[in-house]
Structure formats: C-alpha cells, structure tokens
C-alpha cells in the first residue's frame, strides 16, 4: 500500500517532475557520471575500451605509486596549499580593511565612483588580466621596466623569476576581486545599527575604538564563514588565473605549478592519464574532507550561515 | 552621520582609496593606448597611458586581415546568448520544483542537487565523459552544456522563490492552471529581480569562459574570443599564417604584433565595458540582498 501512495504522489506531480528533468539530466551527465569515473584512477585507461571497460591496474595502486614518487606532483600539492593559504590570508586582511575604509567615507559620490572603479576588474576574464600583467612586466616594453630604467635601475625579467610570482599572483587576485569581495563585508557593515556608534561616540570613543569594539565584532561571523568556505576550496586552485598568467612558462613552475595545472598538463599535453587521474582523485578526496569539515565548523559557529 | 570637521585620517583614507581605484583603471587605459600606438612607439617608449601618435592600423589589420576574429566573435555571442537563456530556463524551472512546499519529495531533489556541490569527480573523468561518451569534442555544445546546470544558482533562485507565498500556487491551481503554467505566468514574473541577477552572472561567465574551449575545441572556427586572444598572446605568428596574409601585408609592411594584441584585448572587453555602467549597480544590489539574507 505504501509504495502505491508514493507512486500516486509522483503521478500527481508528474508536471513538476518533468520540469525538474532537464536539470536532473544535466547534473547527472556532468556531475554524477564523472563521480563514477573516479575509478579511472585505479584503471589502466584505454580510450577505446572506455572508463568501465578498461582493465584494472595491476597492481591496483600503481597510478598512485607513480604519482607519489614524482617530485613534480609533490611540488604541485605543496604549491596549491601554500599559494591558496597566502591568497586567503591576504584577501581577508585586504577585503575587510578596504570595506572598513570605504565605510569611513562620508562623501556619497566619492564612495560610489571608487566602488565602481574597483569592481570593474571583476568583469574581465583572466586572459585579459594576463595581457595587463604582460603589459606591465614584459622585459622589453613593460611599463615597470621602463620606469626602472628611467630611474637608473636594472630591468627585471619577471617571466623567469619564479621567486617573485607568489607575490605577483597575490597582487593580481587582489586587483581583480577586491571590489567584488568587499561588497559582502560592506553590506554587513551598513546593516549595523547606527545607534551603537552614536552611543559610543557620546561615551568618547574614537573612530578607531569604534572600529575595534563595534565594527569588527559585528563582522566576525561573516569573516569566519567566508574564510571557512575558502579553506574548503583550498585544494582547488583557480585554473583560469594560473593558466592565463603563467601559461606554459616552465621556468616559473617551481612556485606556480598547482594541482589543476599539473593535471591539465598530464591530461592534455603529455597524455599521461594514469598520473592525471591519480592526482585528480587525491584532489577530490582531500577537497571533500575539507568542504565537509569547514562546513561542519561553520555550522557550529553560526547555523544559518553554513551551506548545508 | 553628523558631518565632522576635516581630519588627517579622513584625508589619508581618501588618498589610499583613490590610489587603489586608479590602479584598477590604469591597465584598461594602457591597453587602449597601446592598441592605438604605432609599433615603433611601443618599442621605443614601452606602454604608456597616452599614445605618442594615434593610429588605427592594428584594428584595420585585425578586422580586414583575418576572418577568424569574426568567427570568434560570433561563437562568443552565440554561446553567451544561448547559454544564458537555456541556463536560466533550466535552473529556474528546477529551482521552482525545489521551492514548491506542497510537493512532498522536493527535499530529495534538493539533496540530489547539493551533492553536486560537495563531491567532485575532478578534471580527468569529467573530460573523458564529455569527449568519449557525450561526443562533445569540437562542437558548440561543448561550450554551452557543461556550464548550464549550476547548483549554486539554483539555490539562489530557490531561496527567492521560497519567499513567494505558497497560497499563490494553490489559488492558481483552483483556477485551473497547471504547474508549468503557474511557473511561467505567475512565478517567473515575480522572480524577475533574482533571475536578472543570476542571468547577468551566467552571461558574464559564458562571455569570459575559455576553459571549455581550451579543453574541447581544436577547430579554429569554433574558438571563442577569449581563446583567440590567448592564442594570439602566446603566438602572433598565427595571424600571418591564417587566411588573408596578403591583404595584411598590403595594409602594413610589417605586422605590428604588440599593438595587435592590445587591439584584440580591447575588442574582447569592449561589450563588457559598454554594459558595465548599466549592470554594475544592479550587480551590487543583487549581491547585497543575497549577502544580507545569508
């Protein structure tokens, strides 16, 4: 009888189910099938035989053994985590700081114009940002080197100085997404009741003390949630940024090669599917643990702010 | 807030913010200036904020010398328009089903969607599925389909639709409307704010996408604009080797590679810059609403 009720309920809502079908199909094809495809990491993949028809690896973990014995793969893992950690910390300081500064501005017109300008870079692709970076840094005609020359300093060949790139990439990200990232903090700041500030200033609190004891504590939940979510994504580097800014400049790989670019290269350039799938598998597992973990932490702090 | 007297800190803050804002603007000006400069000026003086002497040669070569730029523009526009419309249609319809409180199994569907946000098969299986099983290699669909269903956007739309009273569905139903009719006659018009915001985001990601092209498109005439720019940056030679080299030679004895790169960059960001003043405030508003709601 019970299953009968389920079927009746489904039949009554068949239009709704039909409306859900397109999106369900798309998610199945592009998200669920690749999930099942994770088994590739344990297989000796043969394009002709397909994912499920290919033979199992013998020994089963051979792809992983190959991966772990590769120093390039280790380097990619290390770079992914270190660079993303750097981006998260600098991003947090910069975005909160910028929101606080913008919030101090009393001239409405100035506020609006500067906000528009800083939001502008968010609208362009990383490819275009790559062109901008090239304009500033290329050896022969880059603007930075021209300035260095005129003040009598040696020009720098940025595209062969791996050590500089963690900073260059950090600056590039800040340049591109600060305007966007600030908006949420600014929204949180403007929603703070003005009477707190008025009471504080009657008690003689300076602007700095008001920020320290009112604004920052009020921002704290937003800061924690956004940071935790960012930590959940730490294994996934922004492929677009790395590929557009660094591309195939192998001289820079010691500091800029991340899992995403490593997997892409193994897959599309060197055709090393075994290695690529093992690296991708590792990335997926760690990412999953981090997402679940950071969401769990977010839930503990503020139930409503967690994604699920 | 009460207007305060002029203070040093206020002055420093204004200077700081102004500097950062200008830093956000300068690269755009430099690219435009570079696209209008002669090759010789770029070689002699580097990239500057204002061209020493203005020339439109690079644009002329770009547009007359090769049909590839028109192909790429067409691909980008087509993918953006079709992708945005289809994506809005598919995701809003799915979101509506998840938002129908009277539908008993809506939570199961929500879990089905959430799972795609948590687990990720990674690049390799995804690539192999798309190429070997879905046969997307070198098709326009490869640039559209993988980005159509977006779980995050679906929840954004669903949350908005949840704020529409369920009674509206019921009363429309009593009036004899079917579920789909309720959706497009009643719910969609009421959801315009969120659909517009999501639509802009989707359109922007389609316009700026080149990853799908990089993965799936080897055929030159199917490459989107961003990918063409990427190819040109790493290799100007392709312009010389592509179709209409002799016409290019007639226009200019030597192909100005640096300023051509800049011209194509300007062409690529052109539509965005034109739309920017109109959509920017809308974006900010949409984001603010989303942020405050949590």
Coordinates of C-alpha atoms in Angstrom, one line a residue:
Chain A
X1 CA 0.0 0.0 0.0
X2 CA 2.8 2.4 1.0
X3 CA 4.6 2.1 -2.4
X4 CA 1.3 2.7 -4.0
X5 CA 1.0 6.0 -2.2
X6 CA 4.4 7.0 -3.4
X7 CA 3.5 6.3 -7.0
X8 CA 0.3 8.2 -6.7
X9 CA 2.1 11.2 -5.2
X10 CA 4.6 11.1 -8.0
X11 CA 1.9 10.7 -10.7
X12 CA 0.0 13.6 -9.3
X13 CA 3.1 15.8 -9.5
X14 CA 4.3 14.5 -12.9
X15 CA 4.4 18.0 -14.3
X16 CA 6.8 19.1 -11.6
X17 CA 9.0 16.0 -12.0
X18 CA 9.0 16.7 -15.8
X19 CA 10.1 20.3 -15.0
X20 CA 13.0 19.0 -12.9
X21 CA 14.1 16.5 -15.5
X22 CA 16.3 18.8 -17.7
X23 CA 18.4 20.0 -14.8
X24 CA 18.5 16.5 -13.3
X25 CA 19.8 15.1 -16.6
X26 CA 22.4 17.8 -16.9
X27 CA 23.7 17.2 -13.3
X28 CA 23.7 13.5 -13.9
X29 CA 25.8 13.8 -17.1
X30 CA 28.3 16.4 -15.9
X31 CA 28.5 15.8 -12.2
X32 CA 27.4 12.2 -11.3
X33 CA 29.0 10.4 -14.2
X34 CA 32.4 12.0 -13.6
X35 CA 32.0 10.9 -10.0
X36 CA 31.6 7.3 -11.0
X37 CA 34.5 8.0 -13.3
X38 CA 36.8 8.4 -10.3
X39 CA 37.5 4.6 -10.8
X40 CA 39.8 5.7 -13.6
X41 CA 42.5 6.3 -11.0
X42 CA 42.6 2.5 -10.4
X43 CA 42.5 1.6 -14.1
X44 CA 44.8 1.2 -17.0
X45 CA 42.7 3.6 -19.0
X46 CA 42.3 2.8 -22.7
X47 CA 40.3 5.3 -24.6
X48 CA 38.8 2.6 -26.9
X49 CA 37.6 0.5 -24.1
X50 CA 36.1 3.3 -22.1
X51 CA 36.1 4.0 -18.4
X52 CA 34.3 0.9 -17.3
X53 CA 35.6 -1.4 -19.9
X54 CA 39.3 -0.7 -19.2
X55 CA 41.3 -3.2 -17.3
X56 CA 42.1 -2.7 -13.6
X57 CA 45.6 -1.6 -12.8
X58 CA 47.9 -4.4 -11.7
X59 CA 48.9 -3.7 -9.0
X60 CA 45.8 -1.7 -8.3
X61 CA 47.6 1.3 -6.8
X62 CA 50.2 1.6 -9.5
X63 CA 49.0 5.0 -10.7
X64 CA 49.3 6.4 -7.1
X65 CA 52.7 4.9 -6.6
X66 CA 53.8 6.6 -9.8
X67 CA 52.2 9.8 -8.5
X68 CA 53.9 9.8 -5.1
X69 CA 57.3 9.0 -6.5
X70 CA 57.0 12.1 -8.7
X71 CA 58.6 15.2 -7.3
X72 CA 56.6 17.4 -9.7
X73 CA 53.3 16.1 -8.2
X74 CA 54.5 16.8 -4.7
X75 CA 55.6 20.3 -5.8
X76 CA 52.1 20.9 -7.2
X77 CA 50.4 19.8 -4.0
X78 CA 52.7 22.0 -1.9
X79 CA 52.2 25.0 -4.2
X80 CA 48.4 24.6 -4.2
X81 CA 48.1 24.7 -0.4
X82 CA 50.8 27.4 0.2
X83 CA 49.6 29.7 -2.5
X84 CA 45.9 29.4 -1.6
X85 CA 46.7 29.9 2.1
X86 CA 48.6 33.1 1.1
X87 CA 45.6 34.2 -1.0
X88 CA 43.1 33.6 1.8
X89 CA 45.1 35.5 4.5
X90 CA 46.0 38.5 2.3
X91 CA 42.5 38.5 0.8
X92 CA 40.9 38.6 4.2
X93 CA 43.0 41.4 5.5
X94 CA 42.6 43.4 2.3
X95 CA 38.9 43.0 1.9
X96 CA 37.9 43.7 5.5
X97 CA 40.3 46.6 5.6
X98 CA 39.0 48.0 2.4
X99 CA 35.4 47.7 3.5
X100 CA 36.2 49.4 6.8
X101 CA 37.9 52.3 4.9
X102 CA 35.1 52.7 2.4
X103 CA 32.7 52.7 5.3
X104 CA 34.5 55.7 6.8
X105 CA 34.0 57.8 3.7
X106 CA 31.2 60.2 4.1
X107 CA 31.1 61.6 0.6
X108 CA 28.5 59.5 -1.1
X109 CA 29.6 60.5 -4.6
X110 CA 33.2 59.6 -4.0
X111 CA 32.2 56.3 -2.5
X112 CA 30.1 55.3 -5.5
X113 CA 32.7 56.2 -8.0
X114 CA 35.5 54.4 -6.2
X115 CA 33.3 51.4 -5.7
X116 CA 32.5 51.2 -9.4
X117 CA 36.2 51.5 -10.4
X118 CA 37.3 48.8 -8.0
X119 CA 34.5 46.5 -9.1
X120 CA 35.4 46.9 -12.8
X121 CA 38.3 44.3 -12.9
X122 CA 35.9 41.6 -11.7
X123 CA 34.1 41.8 -15.1
X124 CA 37.0 40.8 -17.3
X125 CA 38.5 37.4 -17.9
X126 CA 41.8 36.1 -16.5
X127 CA 43.1 36.1 -20.1
X128 CA 42.7 39.8 -20.2
X129 CA 44.3 40.2 -16.8
X130 CA 47.1 38.2 -18.2
X131 CA 47.5 40.7 -21.0
X132 CA 47.5 43.5 -18.5
X133 CA 50.2 41.8 -16.5
X134 CA 52.2 41.3 -19.6
X135 CA 51.9 45.0 -20.4
X136 CA 53.4 45.9 -17.0
X137 CA 56.0 43.2 -16.7
X138 CA 57.4 42.1 -20.1
X139 CA 61.1 42.6 -20.4
X140 CA 61.4 44.8 -23.5
X141 CA 58.4 47.2 -23.3
X142 CA 56.8 46.6 -19.9
X143 CA 55.8 49.7 -18.0
X144 CA 57.5 48.7 -14.8
X145 CA 60.9 48.1 -16.5
X146 CA 60.6 51.4 -18.3
X147 CA 60.2 53.1 -15.0
X148 CA 63.1 51.2 -13.5
X149 CA 65.3 52.2 -16.5
X150 CA 64.5 55.9 -16.2
X151 CA 65.4 56.0 -12.6
X152 CA 68.6 54.1 -13.4
X153 CA 67.9 50.6 -12.1
X154 CA 68.3 47.2 -13.7
X155 CA 65.2 45.9 -15.5
X156 CA 63.8 42.7 -14.1
X157 CA 62.9 39.7 -16.2
X158 CA 59.7 38.8 -14.4
X159 CA 58.9 35.9 -16.6
X160 CA 62.0 34.0 -15.4
X161 CA 62.0 34.9 -11.8
X162 CA 60.0 32.2 -10.1
X163 CA 60.5 33.6 -6.6
X164 CA 58.5 36.8 -7.4
X165 CA 55.4 35.0 -8.6
X166 CA 53.6 34.2 -5.3
X167 CA 53.6 38.0 -4.8
X168 CA 52.6 38.8 -8.4
X169 CA 49.7 36.4 -8.3
X170 CA 48.6 37.7 -4.9
X171 CA 48.6 41.2 -6.3
X172 CA 46.7 40.1 -9.4
X173 CA 44.0 38.4 -7.4
X174 CA 43.6 41.4 -5.1
X175 CA 43.4 43.7 -8.1
X176 CA 40.8 41.6 -9.8
X177 CA 38.4 40.6 -6.9
X178 CA 38.8 43.1 -4.1
X179 CA 35.9 45.2 -5.3
X180 CA 33.7 42.2 -5.5
X181 CA 34.9 40.6 -2.3
X182 CA 34.4 43.8 -0.3
X183 CA 30.7 44.0 -1.1
X184 CA 29.6 41.4 1.3
X185 CA 31.5 43.0 4.2
X186 CA 30.2 46.4 3.2
X187 CA 26.7 45.0 3.3
X188 CA 27.3 43.6 6.7
X189 CA 28.8 47.0 7.9
X190 CA 25.9 49.1 6.6
X191 CA 23.4 46.8 8.3
X192 CA 24.9 47.6 11.7
X193 CA 22.6 49.8 13.8
X194 CA 23.8 53.4 13.8
X195 CA 22.8 53.9 17.5
X196 CA 25.8 51.7 18.6
X197 CA 28.2 54.2 17.1
X198 CA 26.3 57.2 18.4
X199 CA 26.3 55.8 21.9
X200 CA 30.0 55.0 21.7
X201 CA 30.9 58.5 20.5
X202 CA 28.9 60.0 23.3
X203 CA 31.0 57.9 25.6
X204 CA 34.0 59.5 24.0
X205 CA 35.2 56.5 21.8
X206 CA 37.5 57.5 19.0
X207 CA 36.8 56.3 15.4
X208 CA 39.5 53.6 15.9
X209 CA 37.9 52.4 19.1
X210 CA 34.5 52.2 17.4
X211 CA 36.0 50.0 14.6
X212 CA 37.8 47.9 17.2
X213 CA 34.9 47.3 19.5
X214 CA 31.8 47.6 17.3
X215 CA 32.6 47.1 13.6
X216 CA 35.0 44.2 13.9
X217 CA 33.0 42.1 16.4
X218 CA 29.9 42.7 14.2
X219 CA 31.8 41.5 11.1
X220 CA 33.2 38.4 12.9
X221 CA 30.6 35.9 11.9
X222 CA 30.8 36.9 8.2
X223 CA 34.6 36.8 8.3
X224 CA 34.6 33.3 9.9
X225 CA 32.1 31.9 7.5
X226 CA 33.7 33.2 4.3
X227 CA 37.2 32.1 5.5
X228 CA 36.0 28.6 6.3
X229 CA 34.4 28.3 2.9
X230 CA 37.6 29.5 1.3
X231 CA 39.5 26.9 3.3
X232 CA 37.1 24.3 2.0
X233 CA 38.2 25.1 -1.5
X234 CA 41.9 25.2 -0.8
X235 CA 42.7 22.2 -3.0
X236 CA 41.1 23.7 -6.0
X237 CA 43.3 26.4 -7.5
X238 CA 41.9 28.9 -9.9
X239 CA 43.0 27.2 -13.1
X240 CA 41.9 30.2 -15.1
X241 CA 44.2 32.5 -13.3
X242 CA 47.3 30.2 -13.3
X243 CA 46.9 29.2 -16.9
X244 CA 46.3 32.8 -18.1
X245 CA 49.0 34.4 -16.0
X246 CA 51.7 31.7 -16.2
X247 CA 50.7 29.6 -19.1
X248 CA 53.5 27.3 -20.4
X249 CA 56.3 29.3 -18.8
X250 CA 58.0 26.3 -17.3
X251 CA 60.7 28.5 -15.7
X252 CA 58.0 29.6 -13.2
X253 CA 56.7 26.2 -12.4
X254 CA 58.7 25.8 -9.2
X255 CA 56.5 28.3 -7.5
X256 CA 53.4 28.4 -9.7
X257 CA 52.6 24.8 -10.7
X258 CA 49.4 23.7 -8.9
X259 CA 47.4 20.5 -9.0
X260 CA 45.0 21.9 -11.5
X261 CA 47.6 22.9 -14.0
X262 CA 49.6 19.8 -13.3
X263 CA 46.6 17.6 -14.0
X264 CA 45.7 19.6 -17.1
X265 CA 49.2 19.2 -18.5
X266 CA 49.3 15.5 -17.7
X267 CA 46.0 15.0 -19.4
X268 CA 46.2 17.2 -22.5
X269 CA 49.9 17.7 -23.1
X270 CA 51.8 14.7 -22.0
X271 CA 48.8 12.4 -22.3
X272 CA 49.7 10.7 -19.0
X273 CA 46.1 9.8 -18.0
X274 CA 47.2 7.4 -15.2
X275 CA 49.1 10.1 -13.4
X276 CA 46.5 12.8 -14.0
X277 CA 43.6 10.7 -12.7
X278 CA 45.5 9.7 -9.6
X279 CA 46.3 13.3 -8.9
X280 CA 42.7 14.3 -9.6
X281 CA 41.5 11.5 -7.3
X282 CA 43.7 12.7 -4.4
X283 CA 42.5 16.3 -5.0
X284 CA 38.8 15.2 -4.9
X285 CA 39.2 13.3 -1.7
X286 CA 41.0 16.0 0.2
X287 CA 38.7 18.6 -1.2
X288 CA 35.7 16.6 0.0
X289 CA 37.1 16.2 3.5
X290 CA 37.9 19.9 3.7
X291 CA 34.5 21.0 2.5
X292 CA 32.7 18.8 4.9
X293 CA 35.0 19.8 7.7
X294 CA 34.8 23.5 7.1
X295 CA 31.0 23.4 6.7
X296 CA 30.8 21.5 10.0
X297 CA 32.9 24.2 11.7
X298 CA 30.7 26.9 10.1
X299 CA 27.6 25.2 11.4
X300 CA 29.0 25.1 14.9
X301 CA 29.6 28.8 14.8
X302 CA 26.5 30.0 13.1
X303 CA 23.9 27.6 12.0
X304 CA 22.3 29.7 9.4
X305 CA 25.5 30.6 7.6
X306 CA 26.5 27.0 6.7
X307 CA 25.7 26.0 3.1
X308 CA 24.0 22.8 4.3
Chain B
X1 CA 26.0 60.6 10.4
X2 CA 26.9 64.1 11.5
X3 CA 29.4 65.8 9.3
X4 CA 32.7 66.1 11.0
X5 CA 35.5 68.6 10.7
X6 CA 38.3 67.9 8.3
X7 CA 40.7 65.3 9.7
X8 CA 44.0 63.9 8.7
X9 CA 42.9 60.3 8.9
X10 CA 39.9 61.1 6.6
X11 CA 42.4 62.6 4.1
X12 CA 44.7 59.7 4.2
X13 CA 41.8 57.2 3.7
X14 CA 40.6 59.2 0.7
X15 CA 44.1 59.2 -0.9
X16 CA 44.5 55.5 -0.3
X17 CA 41.2 54.5 -1.8
X18 CA 41.8 56.8 -4.7
X19 CA 45.1 55.3 -5.5
X20 CA 43.7 51.8 -5.5
X21 CA 40.8 52.8 -7.6
X22 CA 43.2 54.4 -10.2
X23 CA 45.2 51.2 -10.1
X24 CA 42.1 49.3 -11.1
X25 CA 41.5 51.7 -14.0
X26 CA 45.1 52.2 -15.4
X27 CA 45.6 48.8 -17.1
X28 CA 42.4 49.4 -19.2
X29 CA 43.7 52.8 -20.3
X30 CA 47.1 51.3 -21.0
X31 CA 45.7 48.7 -23.3
X32 CA 43.5 51.1 -25.2
X33 CA 46.5 53.4 -25.6
X34 CA 48.7 50.5 -26.7
X35 CA 46.1 49.5 -29.3
X36 CA 46.2 53.0 -30.8
X37 CA 50.0 53.3 -30.7
X38 CA 52.4 52.5 -33.6
X39 CA 54.6 49.5 -33.2
X40 CA 57.7 51.8 -33.2
X41 CA 56.4 53.9 -30.3
X42 CA 55.8 50.8 -28.2
X43 CA 59.3 49.5 -28.9
X44 CA 60.8 52.9 -28.2
X45 CA 58.8 54.1 -25.2
X46 CA 57.1 51.0 -23.9
X47 CA 53.4 51.0 -22.9
X48 CA 52.2 54.4 -21.9
X49 CA 49.0 55.9 -20.6
X50 CA 48.6 58.1 -23.7
X51 CA 49.7 57.2 -27.2
X52 CA 52.5 59.3 -28.7
X53 CA 50.9 59.2 -32.1
X54 CA 47.5 57.8 -32.8
X55 CA 47.0 55.1 -35.5
X56 CA 44.1 52.7 -36.2
X57 CA 46.3 50.3 -38.1
X58 CA 46.2 47.5 -35.6
X59 CA 42.4 47.5 -35.7
X60 CA 42.4 47.6 -39.5
X61 CA 44.7 44.6 -39.7
X62 CA 42.7 42.8 -37.1
X63 CA 39.4 43.2 -38.9
X64 CA 40.5 43.1 -42.5
X65 CA 43.3 40.6 -42.4
X66 CA 41.6 37.6 -41.0
X67 CA 38.1 36.3 -40.7
X68 CA 39.0 34.5 -37.5
X69 CA 38.1 37.4 -35.4
X70 CA 34.6 37.5 -36.8
X71 CA 34.2 33.7 -36.3
X72 CA 35.3 34.1 -32.7
X73 CA 33.0 37.0 -32.0
X74 CA 30.1 35.0 -33.5
X75 CA 31.0 32.0 -31.4
X76 CA 31.2 34.1 -28.2
X77 CA 28.0 35.9 -28.8
X78 CA 26.1 32.8 -29.7
X79 CA 27.4 30.8 -26.8
X80 CA 26.6 33.7 -24.4
X81 CA 23.1 34.3 -25.6
X82 CA 22.0 30.6 -26.0
X83 CA 23.8 29.6 -22.8
X84 CA 22.3 32.3 -20.7
X85 CA 18.7 31.7 -21.9
X86 CA 18.9 27.9 -21.6
X87 CA 20.6 28.1 -18.2
X88 CA 18.0 30.5 -16.8
X89 CA 15.2 28.3 -18.2
X90 CA 16.6 25.1 -16.9
X91 CA 17.8 26.2 -13.5
X92 CA 14.8 28.4 -12.6
X93 CA 12.4 25.6 -13.5
X94 CA 14.4 23.2 -11.3
X95 CA 14.5 25.7 -8.5
X96 CA 10.8 26.2 -8.7
X97 CA 10.2 22.5 -8.1
X98 CA 12.6 22.6 -5.1
X99 CA 10.6 25.6 -3.8
X100 CA 7.2 24.0 -4.0
X101 CA 6.3 23.3 -0.4
X102 CA 3.3 21.2 -1.3
X103 CA 5.5 18.8 -3.3
X104 CA 6.3 16.0 -0.8
X105 CA 9.6 14.9 -2.4
X106 CA 11.2 18.3 -3.0
X107 CA 13.8 17.7 -0.4
X108 CA 15.1 14.6 -2.1
X109 CA 15.6 16.7 -5.2
X110 CA 17.4 19.3 -3.2
X111 CA 19.8 16.7 -1.9
X112 CA 20.4 15.5 -5.4
X113 CA 21.5 19.0 -6.3
X114 CA 23.5 19.6 -3.2
X115 CA 25.6 16.5 -3.7
X116 CA 27.0 18.0 -6.9
X117 CA 28.3 20.9 -4.8
X118 CA 30.1 18.6 -2.4
X119 CA 31.6 15.8 -4.4
X120 CA 33.6 16.4 -7.5
X121 CA 34.9 13.8 -9.9
X122 CA 37.8 16.1 -10.9
X123 CA 39.0 17.0 -14.3
X124 CA 40.0 13.7 -15.8
X125 CA 36.8 11.7 -15.6
X126 CA 34.8 14.8 -16.5
X127 CA 36.9 15.3 -19.6
X128 CA 36.7 11.7 -20.6
X129 CA 32.9 11.6 -20.1
X130 CA 32.5 14.7 -22.2
X131 CA 34.7 13.5 -25.0
X132 CA 34.2 9.8 -25.2
X133 CA 30.6 9.4 -24.0
X134 CA 28.9 12.6 -24.8
X135 CA 30.8 13.3 -28.0
X136 CA 31.2 17.0 -27.3
X137 CA 34.7 17.4 -28.9
X138 CA 34.7 20.2 -31.4
X139 CA 31.1 21.1 -31.1
X140 CA 29.4 24.3 -30.0
X141 CA 27.5 22.3 -27.4
X142 CA 30.8 21.7 -25.6
X143 CA 31.0 25.4 -24.9
X144 CA 27.4 25.6 -23.6
X145 CA 26.2 22.3 -21.9
X146 CA 28.8 21.8 -19.2
X147 CA 28.0 25.1 -17.6
X148 CA 24.2 25.0 -18.0
X149 CA 23.2 23.5 -14.7
X150 CA 24.6 25.4 -11.7
X151 CA 23.7 24.2 -8.3
X152 CA 24.6 27.4 -6.6
X153 CA 22.5 29.5 -8.9
X154 CA 19.6 27.1 -8.4
X155 CA 19.7 27.6 -4.7
X156 CA 19.8 31.3 -5.1
X157 CA 16.7 31.2 -7.2
X158 CA 15.0 28.7 -5.0
X159 CA 15.6 30.8 -1.9
X160 CA 14.0 33.8 -3.6
X161 CA 11.0 31.7 -4.7
X162 CA 10.5 30.4 -1.2
X163 CA 9.6 33.9 -0.2
X164 CA 6.6 33.8 -2.6
X165 CA 3.6 32.6 -0.6
X166 CA 2.6 29.1 -1.3
X167 CA -1.1 30.2 -1.3
X168 CA -0.5 31.7 -4.8
X169 CA 0.2 28.3 -6.2
X170 CA -2.9 26.9 -4.5
X171 CA -5.2 29.6 -5.7
X172 CA -3.9 29.4 -9.3
X173 CA -4.4 25.7 -9.2
X174 CA -8.0 26.1 -8.1
X175 CA -8.4 28.5 -11.1
X176 CA -7.4 25.6 -13.2
X177 CA -3.8 26.4 -14.1
X178 CA -1.3 23.5 -14.5
X179 CA 2.1 23.5 -12.7
X180 CA 4.0 24.7 -15.7
X181 CA 1.5 27.5 -16.4
X182 CA 1.8 28.6 -12.8
X183 CA 5.5 28.7 -13.2
X184 CA 5.8 30.9 -16.2
X185 CA 2.7 33.0 -15.8
X186 CA 3.0 33.7 -12.1
X187 CA 6.3 32.7 -10.6
X188 CA 8.7 33.9 -13.3
X189 CA 7.3 37.5 -13.4
X190 CA 7.5 37.7 -9.6
X191 CA 11.1 36.4 -9.7
X192 CA 12.5 38.9 -12.2
X193 CA 15.0 40.5 -9.7
X194 CA 16.7 37.3 -8.9
X195 CA 16.5 36.0 -12.5
X196 CA 18.1 39.1 -13.8
X197 CA 20.9 39.0 -11.3
X198 CA 21.6 35.3 -11.9
X199 CA 21.3 35.9 -15.7
X200 CA 23.9 38.6 -15.6
X201 CA 26.3 36.3 -13.7
X202 CA 25.7 33.5 -16.1
X203 CA 26.1 35.7 -19.2
X204 CA 29.4 37.1 -17.8
X205 CA 30.8 33.6 -17.1
X206 CA 29.9 32.5 -20.6
X207 CA 31.4 35.5 -22.2
X208 CA 34.6 35.2 -20.2
X209 CA 34.9 31.5 -20.5
X210 CA 37.8 29.9 -22.4
X211 CA 38.4 26.8 -20.3
X212 CA 35.8 24.8 -22.1
X213 CA 37.2 26.0 -25.4
X214 CA 40.7 25.1 -24.3
X215 CA 39.5 21.6 -23.3
X216 CA 37.2 20.7 -26.1
X217 CA 37.7 22.8 -29.2
X218 CA 40.6 22.3 -31.6
X219 CA 38.8 23.5 -34.7
X220 CA 39.8 27.1 -35.3
X221 CA 36.4 28.4 -36.4
X222 CA 34.8 27.2 -33.2
X223 CA 37.2 29.0 -30.9
X224 CA 35.6 31.7 -28.7
X225 CA 37.0 35.2 -28.5
X226 CA 38.9 34.7 -25.2
X227 CA 40.7 31.7 -26.5
X228 CA 41.6 33.5 -29.7
X229 CA 43.1 36.2 -27.5
X230 CA 45.0 33.7 -25.5
X231 CA 46.4 32.1 -28.7
X232 CA 47.4 35.5 -30.1
X233 CA 49.2 36.4 -26.9
X234 CA 51.3 33.4 -27.0
X235 CA 51.8 33.4 -30.7
X236 CA 51.3 36.3 -33.1
X237 CA 52.6 34.3 -36.0
X238 CA 49.2 32.6 -36.5
X239 CA 47.8 35.8 -37.8
X240 CA 50.4 35.8 -40.5
X241 CA 49.8 32.2 -41.4
X242 CA 46.0 32.5 -41.4
X243 CA 43.8 33.2 -44.3
X244 CA 44.3 36.6 -45.7
X245 CA 48.0 37.3 -45.2
X246 CA 48.5 39.2 -48.4
X247 CA 45.8 41.7 -47.6
X248 CA 47.5 42.3 -44.3
X249 CA 50.8 42.9 -46.0
X250 CA 49.2 45.5 -48.2
X251 CA 47.9 47.4 -45.2
X252 CA 51.2 47.4 -43.4
X253 CA 54.6 46.3 -44.5
X254 CA 55.2 44.7 -41.1
X255 CA 52.6 43.3 -38.8
X256 CA 52.5 45.3 -35.6
X257 CA 52.4 42.4 -33.2
X258 CA 52.3 44.2 -29.9
X259 CA 49.6 46.7 -30.8
X260 CA 47.5 43.9 -32.4
X261 CA 47.5 42.1 -29.1
X262 CA 46.2 45.2 -27.5
X263 CA 43.6 45.8 -30.1
X264 CA 42.2 42.3 -29.7
X265 CA 42.1 42.8 -26.0
X266 CA 40.1 45.9 -26.4
X267 CA 37.7 44.1 -28.8
X268 CA 37.3 41.3 -26.2
X269 CA 36.4 43.5 -23.3
X270 CA 34.5 46.0 -25.4
X271 CA 31.0 44.7 -24.8
X272 CA 31.6 44.4 -21.1
X273 CA 32.8 48.0 -20.8
X274 CA 29.7 49.2 -22.7
X275 CA 27.4 47.3 -20.5
X276 CA 29.2 47.9 -17.3
X277 CA 27.7 51.3 -16.2
X278 CA 24.2 49.8 -16.6
X279 CA 24.7 46.5 -14.9
X280 CA 27.2 47.4 -12.2
X281 CA 24.7 48.9 -9.7
X282 CA 22.3 46.0 -10.4
X283 CA 25.0 43.5 -9.5
X284 CA 25.9 45.3 -6.3
X285 CA 22.3 45.4 -5.3
X286 CA 21.7 41.8 -6.0
X287 CA 24.9 40.8 -4.2
X288 CA 23.9 42.9 -1.2
X289 CA 20.5 41.4 -0.9
X290 CA 22.0 37.9 -1.2
X291 CA 24.6 38.7 1.4
X292 CA 22.3 40.1 4.0
X293 CA 19.9 37.2 3.6
X294 CA 22.9 34.9 4.2

